[in-house]
CSV table of C-alpha atoms and ligand atoms in Angstrom, one decimal:
chain,number,residue,atom,x,y,z
A,289,UNK,CA,-13.9,-3.8,23.3
A,290,UNK,CA,-12.7,-5.1,20.0
A,291,UNK,CA,-14.4,-5.1,16.6
A,292,UNK,CA,-14.0,-6.6,13.2
A,293,UNK,CA,-13.3,-3.9,10.7
A,294,UNK,CA,-13.7,-4.3,6.9
A,295,UNK,CA,-10.5,-3.1,5.2
A,296,UNK,CA,-8.8,-2.5,1.9
A,297,UNK,CA,-5.3,-1.4,2.5
A,298,UNK,CA,-3.9,-1.3,-1.1
A,299,UNK,CA,-5.4,1.4,-3.2
A,300,UNK,CA,-3.9,3.6,-6.0
A,301,UNK,CA,-5.0,7.2,-6.7
A,302,UNK,CA,-4.5,9.1,-9.9
A,303,UNK,CA,-1.0,10.0,-8.7
A,304,UNK,CA,0.0,6.5,-9.8
A,305,UNK,CA,0.5,6.7,-13.6
A,306,UNK,CA,-1.4,3.4,-14.0
A,307,UNK,CA,-4.2,4.7,-11.7
A,308,UNK,CA,-7.4,5.8,-13.4
A,309,UNK,CA,-8.0,9.6,-13.3
A,310,UNK,CA,-11.3,9.0,-11.6
A,311,UNK,CA,-9.3,7.7,-8.6
A,312,UNK,CA,-9.3,11.1,-6.9
A,313,UNK,CA,-8.9,11.0,-3.1
A,314,UNK,CA,-12.5,12.1,-2.6
A,315,UNK,CA,-13.9,9.5,-5.0
A,316,UNK,CA,-11.8,6.7,-3.4
A,317,UNK,CA,-13.1,7.6,0.1
A,318,UNK,CA,-16.7,7.9,-1.2
A,319,UNK,CA,-16.7,4.6,-3.0
A,320,UNK,CA,-15.1,2.8,0.0
A,321,UNK,CA,-17.8,4.3,2.3
A,322,UNK,CA,-20.5,3.3,-0.2
A,323,UNK,CA,-19.2,-0.3,-0.3
A,324,UNK,CA,-19.3,-0.4,3.5
A,325,UNK,CA,-15.6,-0.6,4.3
A,326,UNK,CA,-14.3,0.7,7.6
A,327,UNK,CA,-10.6,1.1,6.9
A,328,UNK,CA,-8.6,2.1,3.8
A,329,UNK,CA,-5.0,2.9,3.0
A,330,UNK,CA,-3.7,4.9,0.0
A,331,UNK,CA,-0.6,3.2,-1.4
A,332,UNK,CA,0.6,5.0,-4.6
A,333,UNK,CA,3.8,3.8,-6.2
A,334,UNK,CA,6.8,5.4,-4.4
A,335,UNK,CA,4.7,8.3,-3.1
A,336,UNK,CA,2.6,9.4,-0.2
A,337,UNK,CA,1.8,12.8,-1.6
A,338,UNK,CA,-2.0,12.3,-2.1
A,339,UNK,CA,-2.4,11.0,1.4
A,340,UNK,CA,-3.2,14.4,3.0
A,341,UNK,CA,-6.2,14.8,0.6
A,342,UNK,CA,-7.2,11.2,1.1
A,343,UNK,CA,-7.2,11.4,4.9
A,344,UNK,CA,-9.3,14.5,4.8
A,345,UNK,CA,-11.8,12.9,2.5
A,346,UNK,CA,-11.9,9.7,4.6
A,347,UNK,CA,-12.7,11.7,7.7
A,348,UNK,CA,-15.6,13.3,5.9
A,349,UNK,CA,-17.0,9.9,5.1
A,350,UNK,CA,-16.3,8.5,8.6
A,351,UNK,CA,-13.6,6.1,7.5
A,352,UNK,CA,-10.4,5.2,9.2
A,353,UNK,CA,-7.6,5.9,6.8
A,354,UNK,CA,-3.9,5.1,6.9
A,355,UNK,CA,-1.3,7.0,4.8
A,356,UNK,CA,0.9,4.6,2.9
A,357,UNK,CA,3.1,3.9,-0.1
A,358,UNK,CA,3.8,0.9,-2.4
A,359,UNK,CA,7.6,1.0,-2.5
A,360,UNK,CA,9.4,-0.6,-5.4
A,361,UNK,CA,12.7,-2.0,-4.2
A,362,UNK,CA,15.9,-2.3,-6.3
A,363,UNK,CA,14.9,-5.9,-7.0
A,364,UNK,CA,11.5,-4.6,-8.2
A,365,UNK,CA,9.7,-6.2,-5.3
A,366,UNK,CA,6.6,-4.2,-4.3
A,367,UNK,CA,6.2,-3.6,-0.5
A,368,UNK,CA,3.4,-1.7,1.2
A,369,UNK,CA,4.6,0.7,3.9
A,370,UNK,CA,1.8,1.9,6.2
A,371,UNK,CA,1.8,4.6,8.8
A,372,UNK,CA,-0.5,5.8,11.6
A,373,UNK,CA,0.7,9.3,11.4
A,374,UNK,CA,0.6,11.6,8.3
A,375,UNK,CA,3.7,13.5,9.1
A,376,UNK,CA,5.7,10.3,9.5
A,377,UNK,CA,4.4,9.2,6.1
A,378,UNK,CA,5.4,12.5,4.4
A,379,UNK,CA,8.8,12.4,6.0
A,380,UNK,CA,9.2,8.9,4.7
A,381,UNK,CA,8.0,10.1,1.3
A,382,UNK,CA,10.7,12.8,1.2
A,383,UNK,CA,13.4,10.3,2.1
A,384,UNK,CA,12.3,7.8,-0.6
A,385,UNK,CA,12.1,10.4,-3.3
A,386,UNK,CA,15.8,10.8,-3.5
A,387,UNK,CA,16.1,7.0,-4.1
A,388,UNK,CA,13.7,6.9,-7.1
A,389,UNK,CA,15.6,6.4,-10.4
A,390,UNK,CA,15.7,9.8,-12.2
A,391,UNK,CA,13.5,9.0,-15.1
A,392,UNK,CA,10.9,11.5,-16.4
A,393,UNK,CA,7.3,10.4,-16.7
A,394,UNK,CA,6.1,10.1,-20.3
A,395,UNK,CA,2.4,10.9,-19.9
A,396,UNK,CA,1.5,9.6,-23.3
A,397,UNK,CA,3.0,6.2,-22.4
A,398,UNK,CA,2.4,5.8,-18.7
A,399,UNK,CA,-0.5,8.2,-17.9
A,400,UNK,CA,-0.6,11.4,-15.8
A,401,UNK,CA,0.6,11.6,-12.2
A,402,UNK,CA,-1.8,14.0,-10.5
A,403,UNK,CA,-1.5,15.7,-7.1
A,404,UNK,CA,-4.8,16.6,-5.4
A,405,UNK,CA,-5.3,19.2,-2.7
A,406,UNK,CA,-7.6,18.9,0.3
A,407,UNK,CA,-10.5,20.3,-1.7
A,408,UNK,CA,-10.2,17.5,-4.3
A,409,UNK,CA,-8.8,19.7,-6.9
A,410,UNK,CA,-5.7,19.0,-9.1
A,411,UNK,CA,-2.8,21.0,-7.7
A,412,UNK,CA,0.1,19.7,-9.7
A,413,UNK,CA,1.7,16.8,-11.6
A,414,UNK,CA,4.7,14.7,-10.6
A,415,UNK,CA,7.5,14.9,-13.3
A,416,UNK,CA,9.5,11.9,-12.2
A,417,UNK,CA,8.2,8.5,-13.2
A,418,UNK,CA,6.9,7.0,-9.9
A,419,UNK,CA,6.6,3.4,-11.1
A,420,UNK,CA,10.3,2.9,-11.6
A,421,UNK,CA,12.4,1.1,-9.1
A,422,UNK,CA,14.2,2.7,-6.2
A,423,UNK,CA,17.8,1.8,-5.2
A,424,UNK,CA,16.6,0.6,-1.8
A,425,UNK,CA,17.3,-3.2,-1.3
A,426,UNK,CA,14.4,-5.3,0.0
A,427,UNK,CA,16.6,-6.2,3.0
A,428,UNK,CA,16.7,-2.5,4.0
A,429,UNK,CA,13.0,-1.7,3.9
A,430,UNK,CA,12.0,-2.9,7.4
A,431,UNK,CA,14.5,-0.6,9.1
A,432,UNK,CA,13.9,2.2,6.7
A,433,UNK,CA,10.1,2.2,7.3
A,434,UNK,CA,10.6,1.6,11.0
A,435,UNK,CA,12.6,4.8,11.3
A,436,UNK,CA,9.4,6.6,10.4
A,437,UNK,CA,7.2,4.3,12.6
A,438,UNK,CA,6.0,2.6,9.5
A,439,UNK,CA,5.1,-1.0,8.9
A,440,UNK,CA,6.4,-3.0,5.9
A,441,UNK,CA,4.1,-5.5,4.2
A,442,UNK,CA,5.4,-7.4,1.2
A,443,UNK,CA,2.7,-6.9,-1.4
A,444,UNK,CA,0.7,-9.4,-3.4
A,445,UNK,CA,3.3,-12.1,-2.8
A,446,UNK,CA,1.3,-14.6,-4.8
A,447,UNK,CA,1.6,-12.5,-7.9
A,448,UNK,CA,3.8,-13.7,-10.8
A,449,UNK,CA,5.7,-10.4,-11.1
A,450,UNK,CA,6.9,-7.6,-8.9
A,451,UNK,CA,6.5,-9.7,-5.7
A,452,UNK,CA,8.8,-11.1,-3.1
A,453,UNK,CA,8.3,-14.7,-4.1
A,454,UNK,CA,8.4,-14.0,-7.9
A,455,UNK,CA,11.5,-11.8,-7.9
A,456,UNK,CA,13.5,-13.1,-5.0
A,457,UNK,CA,12.0,-16.6,-5.0
A,458,UNK,CA,12.1,-17.1,-1.3
A,459,UNK,CA,11.8,-15.2,2.0
A,460,UNK,CA,15.4,-14.0,2.7
A,461,UNK,CA,17.0,-15.2,5.9
A,462,UNK,CA,17.0,-12.4,8.5
A,463,UNK,CA,13.7,-11.0,7.3
A,464,UNK,CA,11.8,-9.1,10.0
A,465,UNK,CA,8.4,-8.4,8.5
A,466,UNK,CA,5.4,-9.8,10.4
A,467,UNK,CA,2.6,-9.3,7.9
A,468,UNK,CA,2.2,-10.1,4.2
A,469,UNK,CA,-0.4,-9.5,1.5
A,470,UNK,CA,-2.0,-11.9,-0.9
A,471,UNK,CA,-4.0,-11.1,-4.1
A,472,UNK,CA,-6.1,-14.2,-3.4
A,473,UNK,CA,-6.7,-15.7,0.0
A,474,UNK,CA,-7.1,-19.2,-1.6
A,475,UNK,CA,-3.3,-19.1,-2.1
A,476,UNK,CA,-2.6,-18.9,1.6
A,477,UNK,CA,-2.0,-22.6,2.2
A,478,UNK,CA,0.4,-22.9,-0.7
A,479,UNK,CA,2.6,-19.9,0.2
A,480,UNK,CA,2.8,-21.0,3.9
A,481,UNK,CA,3.5,-24.6,3.0
A,482,UNK,CA,6.4,-23.4,0.7
A,483,UNK,CA,7.6,-20.7,3.0
A,484,UNK,CA,7.4,-21.7,6.7
A,485,UNK,CA,8.5,-18.1,7.7
A,486,UNK,CA,5.0,-17.0,6.7
A,487,UNK,CA,3.2,-19.2,9.2
A,488,UNK,CA,4.1,-16.7,11.9
A,489,UNK,CA,2.9,-13.7,10.0
A,490,UNK,CA,-0.4,-12.0,9.7
A,491,UNK,CA,-2.0,-12.2,6.3
A,492,UNK,CA,-4.1,-9.6,4.6
A,493,UNK,CA,-5.9,-9.6,1.2
A,494,UNK,CA,-6.4,-6.3,-0.6
A,495,UNK,CA,-7.7,-5.1,-4.0
A,496,UNK,CA,-4.7,-3.2,-5.4
A,497,UNK,CA,-7.4,-1.1,-7.1
A,498,UNK,CA,-6.5,1.2,-9.9
A,499,UNK,CA,-10.2,1.8,-10.8
A,500,UNK,CA,-13.0,2.7,-8.4
A,501,UNK,CA,-15.0,-0.4,-9.3
A,502,UNK,CA,-12.2,-2.6,-8.2
A,503,UNK,CA,-12.1,-1.5,-4.6
A,504,UNK,CA,-13.0,-4.5,-2.5
A,505,UNK,CA,-16.5,-5.3,-1.3
A,506,UNK,CA,-16.6,-5.7,2.5
A,507,UNK,CA,-15.2,-9.3,2.7
A,508,UNK,CA,-12.0,-9.2,4.7
A,509,UNK,CA,-11.8,-8.1,8.3
A,510,UNK,CA,-9.2,-7.2,10.9
A,511,UNK,CA,-9.9,-7.5,14.6
A,512,UNK,CA,-9.0,-4.1,16.0
A,513,UNK,CA,-9.1,-2.8,19.6
A,514,UNK,CA,-10.6,0.5,18.3
A,515,UNK,CA,-11.3,2.4,15.2
A,516,UNK,CA,-7.9,4.2,14.9
A,517,UNK,CA,-4.9,3.9,12.6
A,518,UNK,CA,-2.8,2.9,15.5
A,519,UNK,CA,-5.1,0.0,16.4
A,520,UNK,CA,-5.1,-1.1,12.7
A,521,UNK,CA,-1.3,-1.2,12.7
A,522,UNK,CA,-1.3,-3.2,15.9
A,523,UNK,CA,-3.8,-5.7,14.5
A,524,UNK,CA,-1.5,-6.1,11.4
A,525,UNK,CA,1.4,-7.1,13.6
A,526,UNK,CA,-0.5,-9.4,16.0
A,527,UNK,CA,0.1,-13.1,15.7
A,528,UNK,CA,-2.1,-14.8,13.0
B,679,ZN,ZN1,2.2,-3.9,-6.8
B,680,ZN,ZN1,-0.4,-1.7,-6.2
C-alpha cells in the first residue's frame, strides 16, 4: 500500500540566524499541518539541535517529521542531510560542530540563534555563528552523512549562490548522491540537460522557508510505502 505524501523538507527554525523568531518548532509544525502537508524536515544551518522539539511538535499535529541539517561545505555549497532517527541526527550534529569555523554570532548583524525545548520554550542561544562554512569538503559529505545513516541532498542546485552548480559549476566525478533539490521545478529540464548525472537522481522541490508564510502549500508529493521517516528516505533514493 503506497501513498502520495505532500512534503516540504527544507525548513529553517529560529536557530538559524536568518530564520524569523516566529519559526518556533511548534509554530512550524502547526503551520505545516494547517497547510495540509504530510511530511516535513527541519534543516537549520549546520545544526540539528532544534530537531527534538520539532519532532515532538510534529507528532502532536500528526505529521511525519525528519530531523535534518543544511550543511555548508568548505566550498560554501549547501547540502541537506536528512535522517530517519533523531539520535543519529544528534550524533551527526555533534560531529559537525567541531568543523564549523570558530566565529562568534553577532546578534545585531545576523539575528539570534535560539534553542527551543520540547515545551516550545526558549532554552538557550548558540554562541557560534551557524551560517559560516565548515571545513568539510563537498566530496566528503556523502560518506560523512552515511556514517550516521543520513542521506545527502545537494540543496537548491538551481540557485545562483551557495549551490553545487553555482559554486562548483558541475557535478564532480565520483559523486554518490542520488537525490537533489530544486528551488523551482521548472528548472528541472535545464539542469538535467546540462548535467547528465542528474538524470538518474530523484528530484525534490522545497520552500527553504525562513518565515512561516513561506512554508509550501501542498503541491509536491513523494510516493511512500508508509507514513514513516524510513519510508520517506527510501522514496528519496528510489529511481526517478
Ligand atoms: Zn541554502
Ligand atoms: Zn536553507
